[in-house]
Structure formats: C-alpha cells, structure tokens
PDB file of C-alpha atoms in Angstrom:
ATOM      1  CA  TRP A   1       0.169   0.178  -0.146  1.00  0.00           C
ATOM      2  CA  ASP A   2       2.716   2.014   0.397  1.00  0.00           C
ATOM      3  CA  GLU A   3       4.309   1.986  -2.549  1.00  0.00           C
ATOM      4  CA  ALA A   4       1.204   2.179  -4.221  1.00  0.00           C
ATOM      5  CA  LYS A   5       0.506   5.538  -2.206  1.00  0.00           C
ATOM      6  CA  ALA A   6       3.494   7.310  -3.426  1.00  0.00           C
ATOM      7  CA  PHE A   7       2.825   6.037  -7.129  1.00  0.00           C
ATOM      8  CA  TYR A   8      -0.408   7.716  -6.454  1.00  0.00           C
ATOM      9  CA  ASP A   9       1.438  11.008  -4.657  1.00  0.00           C
ATOM     10  CA  SER A  10       3.444  11.110  -7.634  1.00  0.00           C
ATOM     11  CA  LEU A  11       0.852  11.266 -10.304  1.00  0.00           C
ATOM     12  CA  ALA A  12      -2.408  13.152  -8.796  1.00  0.00           C
ATOM     13  CA  PRO A  13      -2.302  17.012  -9.287  1.00  0.00           C
ATOM     14  CA  LYS A  14      -0.576  19.207  -6.651  1.00  0.00           C
ATOM     15  CA  LYS A  15      -2.755  22.506  -6.685  1.00  0.00           C
ATOM     16  CA  LYS A  16      -5.698  20.785  -4.831  1.00  0.00           C
ATOM     17  CA  PRO A  17      -8.262  21.771  -2.316  1.00  0.00           C
ATOM     18  CA  LYS A  18      -7.414  20.633   1.334  1.00  0.00           C
ATOM     19  CA  SER A  19      -9.597  16.967   1.975  1.00  0.00           C
ATOM     20  CA  PRO A  20     -12.313  17.728   4.838  1.00  0.00           C
ATOM     21  CA  LYS A  21     -11.667  15.589   8.469  1.00  0.00           C
ATOM     22  CA  PRO A  22     -13.940  12.394   7.538  1.00  0.00           C
ATOM     23  CA  GLN A  23     -16.121  13.179  11.066  1.00  0.00           C
ATOM     24  CA  ASN A  24     -17.084  16.270   9.169  1.00  0.00           C
ATOM     25  CA  ALA A  25     -17.400  14.897   5.704  1.00  0.00           C
ATOM     26  CA  ILE A  26     -20.506  13.322   4.519  1.00  0.00           C
ATOM     27  CA  THR A  27     -18.551  10.251   3.068  1.00  0.00           C
ATOM     28  CA  ILE A  28     -19.336   8.855  -0.556  1.00  0.00           C
ATOM     29  CA  ALA A  29     -17.734   5.354  -1.228  1.00  0.00           C
ATOM     30  CA  VAL A  30     -17.628   4.510  -4.987  1.00  0.00           C
ATOM     31  CA  SER A  31     -17.439   1.844  -6.133  1.00  0.00           C
ATOM     32  CA  SER A  32     -14.805   1.588  -9.667  1.00  0.00           C
ATOM     33  CA  ARG A  33     -17.052   0.218 -11.637  1.00  0.00           C
ATOM     34  CA  ALA A  34     -20.140   2.800 -10.571  1.00  0.00           C
ATOM     35  CA  LEU A  35     -18.004   5.626 -11.577  1.00  0.00           C
ATOM     36  CA  PHE A  36     -16.337   3.736 -14.895  1.00  0.00           C
ATOM     37  CA  ARG A  37     -17.577   1.713 -17.121  1.00  0.00           C
ATOM     38  CA  MET A  38     -15.256  -1.818 -17.126  1.00  0.00           C
ATOM     39  CA  GLU A  39     -17.245  -3.600 -18.591  1.00  0.00           C
ATOM     40  CA  GLU A  40     -14.924  -5.741 -21.767  1.00  0.00           C
ATOM     41  CA  GLU A  41     -12.535  -5.740 -18.465  1.00  0.00           C
ATOM     42  CA  GLN A  42     -14.939  -8.152 -15.846  1.00  0.00           C
ATOM     43  CA  ARG A  43     -15.354 -10.138 -19.787  1.00  0.00           C
ATOM     44  CA  ILE A  44     -11.496 -10.671 -20.145  1.00  0.00           C
ATOM     45  CA  TYR A  45     -11.287 -11.324 -15.802  1.00  0.00           C
ATOM     46  CA  THR A  46     -14.457 -13.482 -16.022  1.00  0.00           C
ATOM     47  CA  GLU A  47     -13.649 -15.645 -19.758  1.00  0.00           C
ATOM     48  CA  GLN A  48     -10.060 -15.061 -19.658  1.00  0.00           C
ATOM     49  CA  GLY A  49      -8.898 -14.957 -15.285  1.00  0.00           C
ATOM     50  CA  VAL A  50      -6.763 -12.892 -13.084  1.00  0.00           C
ATOM     51  CA  GLU A  51      -3.948 -12.692 -15.390  1.00  0.00           C
ATOM     52  CA  ALA A  52      -4.881 -11.701 -18.630  1.00  0.00           C
ATOM     53  CA  TYR A  53      -6.768  -9.582 -16.363  1.00  0.00           C
ATOM     54  CA  VAL A  54      -4.224  -7.693 -15.138  1.00  0.00           C
ATOM     55  CA  LYS A  55      -2.065  -7.889 -18.576  1.00  0.00           C
ATOM     56  CA  TYR A  56      -4.740  -5.785 -20.297  1.00  0.00           C
ATOM     57  CA  GLN A  57      -5.228  -3.572 -17.177  1.00  0.00           C
ATOM     58  CA  LEU A  58      -1.067  -2.744 -17.706  1.00  0.00           C
ATOM     59  CA  GLU A  59      -1.412  -2.368 -21.206  1.00  0.00           C
ATOM     60  CA  HIS A  60      -3.923  -0.103 -20.845  1.00  0.00           C
ATOM     61  CA  GLU A  61      -2.624   2.068 -18.269  1.00  0.00           C
ATOM     62  CA  ASN A  62      -2.470   5.033 -19.869  1.00  0.00           C
ATOM     63  CA  GLU A  63      -6.016   4.780 -21.449  1.00  0.00           C
ATOM     64  CA  PRO A  64      -8.484   6.294 -19.569  1.00  0.00           C
ATOM     65  CA  PHE A  65     -10.986   4.776 -18.584  1.00  0.00           C
ATOM     66  CA  LEU A  66     -15.028   5.672 -19.406  1.00  0.00           C
ATOM     67  CA  PRO A  67     -17.366   7.245 -17.706  1.00  0.00           C
ATOM     68  CA  GLY A  68     -19.743   5.217 -15.284  1.00  0.00           C
ATOM     69  CA  ALA A  69     -22.979   5.087 -14.780  1.00  0.00           C
ATOM     70  CA  ALA A  70     -21.545   7.725 -10.976  1.00  0.00           C
ATOM     71  CA  PHE A  71     -20.076  10.061 -13.328  1.00  0.00           C
ATOM     72  CA  PRO A  72     -22.208  12.794 -13.987  1.00  0.00           C
ATOM     73  CA  PHE A  73     -23.207  12.276  -9.302  1.00  0.00           C
ATOM     74  CA  VAL A  74     -19.413  12.126  -8.316  1.00  0.00           C
ATOM     75  CA  LYS A  75     -18.932  15.773 -10.319  1.00  0.00           C
ATOM     76  CA  ALA A  76     -21.715  17.197  -9.831  1.00  0.00           C
ATOM     77  CA  LEU A  77     -21.161  16.565  -5.627  1.00  0.00           C
ATOM     78  CA  GLU A  78     -17.593  18.531  -6.781  1.00  0.00           C
ATOM     79  CA  ALA A  79     -19.763  20.783  -7.940  1.00  0.00           C
ATOM     80  CA  VAL A  80     -21.882  21.132  -4.954  1.00  0.00           C
ATOM     81  CA  ASN A  81     -18.160  20.865  -2.978  1.00  0.00           C
ATOM     82  CA  ALA A  82     -17.183  24.174  -4.274  1.00  0.00           C
ATOM     83  CA  GLN A  83     -19.870  26.307  -3.974  1.00  0.00           C
ATOM     84  CA  LEU A  84     -19.390  25.104  -0.621  1.00  0.00           C
ATOM     85  CA  ARG A  85     -15.944  26.265  -0.634  1.00  0.00           C
ATOM     86  CA  GLU A  86     -16.688  29.619  -1.756  1.00  0.00           C
ATOM     87  CA  LEU A  87     -19.763  30.326   0.754  1.00  0.00           C
ATOM     88  CA  TYR A  88     -17.572  28.724   3.302  1.00  0.00           C
ATOM     89  CA  PRO A  89     -14.117  29.680   2.896  1.00  0.00           C
ATOM     90  CA  ASP A  90     -13.783  27.770   7.100  1.00  0.00           C
ATOM     91  CA  SER A  91     -16.070  24.794   7.195  1.00  0.00           C
ATOM     92  CA  GLU A  92     -15.041  20.607   6.763  1.00  0.00           C
ATOM     93  CA  GLU A  93     -19.563  20.343   5.985  1.00  0.00           C
ATOM     94  CA  LEU A  94     -18.265  18.541   2.178  1.00  0.00           C
ATOM     95  CA  PHE A  95     -18.567  15.510   0.120  1.00  0.00           C
ATOM     96  CA  ASP A  96     -15.481  13.332   0.613  1.00  0.00           C
ATOM     97  CA  ILE A  97     -15.781  10.933  -2.480  1.00  0.00           C
ATOM     98  CA  VAL A  98     -13.855   7.474  -1.726  1.00  0.00           C
ATOM     99  CA  LEU A  99     -12.780   5.375  -4.491  1.00  0.00           C
ATOM    100  CA  MET A 100     -13.210   1.453  -3.494  1.00  0.00           C
ATOM    101  CA  THR A 101     -12.449  -1.797  -6.071  1.00  0.00           C
ATOM    102  CA  ASN A 102     -10.806  -5.432  -5.769  1.00  0.00           C
ATOM    103  CA  ASN A 103      -8.832  -4.252  -7.703  1.00  0.00           C
ATOM    104  CA  HIS A 104      -5.159  -5.376  -5.942  1.00  0.00           C
ATOM    105  CA  ALA A 105      -2.226  -1.879  -6.752  1.00  0.00           C
ATOM    106  CA  GLN A 106      -0.891  -3.551 -10.399  1.00  0.00           C
ATOM    107  CA  VAL A 107      -4.463  -2.569 -11.845  1.00  0.00           C
ATOM    108  CA  GLY A 108      -4.435   1.261  -9.987  1.00  0.00           C
ATOM    109  CA  VAL A 109      -2.252   2.613 -11.952  1.00  0.00           C
ATOM    110  CA  ARG A 110      -5.183   2.657 -14.560  1.00  0.00           C
ATOM    111  CA  LEU A 111      -7.869   4.040 -12.456  1.00  0.00           C
ATOM    112  CA  ILE A 112      -5.485   6.972 -10.970  1.00  0.00           C
ATOM    113  CA  ASN A 113      -4.577   7.637 -14.446  1.00  0.00           C
ATOM    114  CA  SER A 114      -8.718   7.962 -15.136  1.00  0.00           C
ATOM    115  CA  ILE A 115      -8.959   9.922 -11.742  1.00  0.00           C
ATOM    116  CA  ASN A 116      -6.595  12.743 -13.167  1.00  0.00           C
ATOM    117  CA  HIS A 117      -7.441  12.807 -17.087  1.00  0.00           C
ATOM    118  CA  TYR A 118     -10.799  13.181 -15.914  1.00  0.00           C
ATOM    119  CA  ASP A 119     -10.034  16.256 -13.130  1.00  0.00           C
ATOM    120  CA  LEU A 120     -11.588  14.300 -10.176  1.00  0.00           C
ATOM    121  CA  PHE A 121     -11.245  15.674  -6.535  1.00  0.00           C
ATOM    122  CA  ILE A 122     -10.879  12.165  -5.704  1.00  0.00           C
ATOM    123  CA  GLU A 123      -7.622  12.223  -3.008  1.00  0.00           C
ATOM    124  CA  ARG A 124      -8.643   8.539  -0.423  1.00  0.00           C
ATOM    125  CA  PHE A 125      -8.400   4.829  -2.272  1.00  0.00           C
ATOM    126  CA  CYS A 126      -9.429   1.398  -1.393  1.00  0.00           C
ATOM    127  CA  MET A 127      -8.233  -1.041  -2.692  1.00  0.00           C
ATOM    128  CA  THR A 128      -9.559  -4.767  -0.568  1.00  0.00           C
ATOM    129  CA  GLY A 129      -7.848  -7.224  -2.619  1.00  0.00           C
ATOM    130  CA  GLY A 130     -11.116  -9.249  -3.214  1.00  0.00           C
ATOM    131  CA  ASN A 131     -11.443  -8.974   0.678  1.00  0.00           C
ATOM    132  CA  SER A 132     -15.218  -8.030   1.163  1.00  0.00           C
ATOM    133  CA  PRO A 133     -15.634  -4.216   1.753  1.00  0.00           C
ATOM    134  CA  ILE A 134     -18.017  -4.027   4.861  1.00  0.00           C
ATOM    135  CA  GLY A 135     -14.834  -2.563   6.847  1.00  0.00           C
ATOM    136  CA  TYR A 136     -13.435  -0.006   4.955  1.00  0.00           C
ATOM    137  CA  LEU A 137     -16.806   1.513   5.034  1.00  0.00           C
ATOM    138  CA  LYS A 138     -16.781   1.795   8.489  1.00  0.00           C
ATOM    139  CA  ALA A 139     -13.066   2.881   9.002  1.00  0.00           C
ATOM    140  CA  TYR A 140     -13.965   5.919   6.330  1.00  0.00           C
ATOM    141  CA  HIS A 141     -16.950   6.323   8.476  1.00  0.00           C
ATOM    142  CA  THR A 142     -19.297   6.046   5.177  1.00  0.00           C
ATOM    143  CA  ASN A 143     -22.565   7.653   4.596  1.00  0.00           C
ATOM    144  CA  LEU A 144     -24.068   5.674   1.470  1.00  0.00           C
ATOM    145  CA  TYR A 145     -21.673   3.609  -0.610  1.00  0.00           C
ATOM    146  CA  LEU A 146     -22.620   2.646  -3.954  1.00  0.00           C
ATOM    147  CA  SER A 147     -21.781  -0.365  -6.373  1.00  0.00           C
ATOM    148  CA  SER A 148     -22.665  -1.745  -8.933  1.00  0.00           C
ATOM    149  CA  ASP A 149     -22.684  -5.226  -6.568  1.00  0.00           C
ATOM    150  CA  ALA A 150     -26.096  -6.140  -6.005  1.00  0.00           C
ATOM    151  CA  GLU A 151     -24.623  -8.496  -3.298  1.00  0.00           C
ATOM    152  CA  LYS A 152     -21.887  -6.080  -1.590  1.00  0.00           C
ATOM    153  CA  VAL A 153     -25.026  -3.558  -1.412  1.00  0.00           C
ATOM    154  CA  SER A 154     -26.277  -5.836   0.331  1.00  0.00           C
ATOM    155  CA  GLY A 155     -24.306  -6.256   2.890  1.00  0.00           C
ATOM    156  CA  ALA A 156     -23.757  -2.914   3.567  1.00  0.00           C
ATOM    157  CA  ILE A 157     -27.169  -2.559   4.722  1.00  0.00           C
ATOM    158  CA  GLU A 158     -27.405  -5.317   6.152  1.00  0.00           C
ATOM    159  CA  GLU A 159     -24.462  -3.470   8.532  1.00  0.00           C
ATOM    160  CA  GLY A 160     -26.262  -0.728   8.869  1.00  0.00           C
ATOM    161  CA  ILE A 161     -24.752   1.399   5.987  1.00  0.00           C
ATOM    162  CA  ALA A 162     -27.009   3.394   3.385  1.00  0.00           C
ATOM    163  CA  ALA A 163     -26.013   1.554   0.383  1.00  0.00           C
ATOM    164  CA  ALA A 164     -28.087   1.212  -3.253  1.00  0.00           C
ATOM    165  CA  THR A 165     -27.266  -0.407  -6.614  1.00  0.00           C
ATOM    166  CA  ILE A 166     -25.622   1.471  -9.938  1.00  0.00           C
ATOM    167  CA  PHE A 167     -26.921  -0.011 -12.857  1.00  0.00           C
ATOM    168  CA  SER A 168     -25.303   0.873 -15.865  1.00  0.00           C
ATOM    169  CA  PRO A 169     -27.817   2.523 -18.129  1.00  0.00           C
ATOM    170  CA  SER A 170     -29.152   0.522 -21.531  1.00  0.00           C
ATOM    171  CA  ARG A 171     -29.049   4.295 -22.954  1.00  0.00           C
ATOM    172  CA  ASP A 172     -26.939   7.548 -23.431  1.00  0.00           C
ATOM    173  CA  LEU A 173     -28.539  10.216 -20.267  1.00  0.00           C
ATOM    174  CA  GLU A 174     -27.380  13.356 -20.757  1.00  0.00           C
ATOM    175  CA  VAL A 175     -27.680  14.077 -16.662  1.00  0.00           C
ATOM    176  CA  SER A 176     -26.555  17.716 -15.323  1.00  0.00           C
ATOM    177  CA  GLU A 177     -22.848  17.065 -13.837  1.00  0.00           C
ATOM    178  CA  LYS A 178     -23.324  21.182 -11.999  1.00  0.00           C
ATOM    179  CA  GLN A 179     -26.020  20.648 -10.135  1.00  0.00           C
ATOM    180  CA  LEU A 180     -26.859  17.961  -7.977  1.00  0.00           C
ATOM    181  CA  ARG A 181     -29.670  16.067  -8.181  1.00  0.00           C
ATOM    182  CA  VAL A 182     -31.179  13.490  -5.743  1.00  0.00           C
ATOM    183  CA  ALA A 183     -34.309  11.392  -5.417  1.00  0.00           C
ATOM    184  CA  PHE A 184     -34.416   9.544  -3.004  1.00  0.00           C
ATOM    185  CA  ASP A 185     -37.346   6.092  -1.954  1.00  0.00           C
ATOM    186  CA  GLY A 186     -39.779   7.129   1.000  1.00  0.00           C
ATOM    187  CA  ASP A 187     -41.079   3.773   1.278  1.00  0.00           C
ATOM    188  CA  ALA A 188     -37.621   1.395   3.032  1.00  0.00           C
ATOM    189  CA  VAL A 189     -35.308   4.252   2.210  1.00  0.00           C
ATOM    190  CA  LEU A 190     -35.855   7.432   3.950  1.00  0.00           C
ATOM    191  CA  PHE A 191     -39.021   6.102   6.215  1.00  0.00           C
ATOM    192  CA  SER A 192     -39.960   2.347   7.124  1.00  0.00           C
ATOM    193  CA  ASP A 193     -41.210  -0.468   5.256  1.00  0.00           C
ATOM    194  CA  GLU A 194     -44.696  -0.661   7.023  1.00  0.00           C
ATOM    195  CA  SER A 195     -47.455   0.885   5.148  1.00  0.00           C
ATOM    196  CA  GLU A 196     -45.665  -1.339   1.904  1.00  0.00           C
ATOM    197  CA  GLN A 197     -45.782  -4.101   3.973  1.00  0.00           C
ATOM    198  CA  ILE A 198     -49.533  -4.367   5.191  1.00  0.00           C
ATOM    199  CA  VAL A 199     -50.355  -3.248   1.269  1.00  0.00           C
ATOM    200  CA  LYS A 200     -48.215  -6.799   0.226  1.00  0.00           C
ATOM    201  CA  ALA A 201     -50.204  -8.640   3.767  1.00  0.00           C
ATOM    202  CA  HIS A 202     -54.070  -6.780   3.817  1.00  0.00           C
ATOM    203  CA  GLY A 203     -54.719  -4.921   0.308  1.00  0.00           C
ATOM    204  CA  LEU A 204     -55.184  -1.446   0.076  1.00  0.00           C
ATOM    205  CA  ASP A 205     -58.684  -1.764   1.575  1.00  0.00           C
ATOM    206  CA  THR A 206     -56.704  -2.053   4.566  1.00  0.00           C
ATOM    207  CA  PHE A 207     -54.286  -0.212   3.791  1.00  0.00           C
ATOM    208  CA  PHE A 208     -56.585   3.085   4.230  1.00  0.00           C
ATOM    209  CA  GLU A 209     -58.379   2.312   6.811  1.00  0.00           C
ATOM    210  CA  HIS A 210     -54.672   1.610   8.902  1.00  0.00           C
ATOM    211  CA  GLU A 211     -52.859   4.813   7.520  1.00  0.00           C
ATOM    212  CA  LYS A 212     -56.386   7.453   7.943  1.00  0.00           C
ATOM    213  CA  ALA A 213     -55.915   6.052  11.440  1.00  0.00           C
ATOM    214  CA  HIS A 214     -52.601   6.679  11.850  1.00  0.00           C
ATOM    215  CA  GLU A 215     -52.136   9.703  10.002  1.00  0.00           C
ATOM    216  CA  ASN A 216     -51.349  11.476  13.596  1.00  0.00           C
ATOM    217  CA  LYS A 217     -48.197   9.361  13.615  1.00  0.00           C
ATOM    218  CA  PRO A 218     -44.815   9.438  11.946  1.00  0.00           C
ATOM    219  CA  LEU A 219     -43.629   6.418   9.546  1.00  0.00           C
ATOM    220  CA  ALA A 220     -40.371   5.155  11.612  1.00  0.00           C
ATOM    221  CA  GLN A 221     -36.838   6.203   9.555  1.00  0.00           C
TER     222      GLN A 221
END
C-alpha cells in the first residue's frame, strides 16, 4: 500500500483543495465499476482469469476508462463542494468521495490515471484486494455506499450503512454534472416499510384504513 500511495502522490495534481476531516464530511464511497465503465475488463476477468485481466490493464494503463453511471453524480458533488468552499471557506462540512475497488495495486495505476484525466477530486482510494468492503466502509465512516455489486450493497445495508446498487443505463442519458439532484424512495429508504407491508399482506382497503387511523403518527426511520 505504501508503494501504491507514493506512486499516486507522484501522479496526482498538486494544486487541489484540502480534504475535509472524516468526522466533518459526508463520506460517499463509490465502487470503480460504478464510477467508470469497465464491462470489457470484467468480461476478460470472467472469461480469461485474473492474469489476463491484470495484463490487459497494465497494457492500457494510459487509456482512461469511460465515465460510468455514477460519474455525473460524483461531478455534481464536486460542483456543490466548490460552491460550499466559496461560501464557507472555513467549513469542512463537504462531500468526500472514496473510491472502492477490488483491484490490486498493479491495476490501480489505470484508475489513478483516469481520475487525473477527468480532474476528479478523489484523494482517498481503497483497494480491497477481493476482500469484503464492510470493514473499510466502517473505517471511513461511510454515509453512503454506491456499487454495481448488489450482493455487496446488501451486505452494507445489513451492517447499517446506507447503500444502493448502481446499474449501467441501457442508453446514453444527459445528466447535469453541475447541479446535484437526488431522489429518495420514501418506502423502506427514508422511512420504514410498514405501510408497504400492510399493502402486500392485506390489500389497499386495509392500507387506507390503517393510514387514516395513523395519519398523525410519524413513520419510523
């Protein structure tokens, strides 16, 4: 890790704003396959094995990955951070992005080059080497974990970490990279799924009766 960190420091642009302290920031961990498009690399890994995968990555380390589904979201977070720094220069209540990847250090060079190519402000980089990300997510005080791996997302949720699965869109979508817009599902995300469970178990009529009887009682978190 020390060798990989030293290499990253030699590649990273020097004129970057100071990172916030973890206890003050809203930490969002994003998997490399959510941030960048890595379908071809994943196919090589699945069909040809890890050695062919590492060889391919090393041969293409100076070729940046294409932006993935989470890329506009991360860029929008950075735009919000830029405005917050301008309005509140002494505050550290910012979004802090951590890149999570299963890859080992040999493959990380291409990820670092891609981050620099797109001028992303990602200072923290976690290479799990195939291990579960849960311990790392807890160590980073993660507020939100975004990954293309539904199993890892489920594991994070079971450990009390807010998480969501990122899917690659079937078609290209124009999403703003300068304005942050987030839509949260109310059922079982912001609030408990108690109302949804009543619908499933007893139908809409019972649901409406229940809601009317409890309309002044807040839903659980």
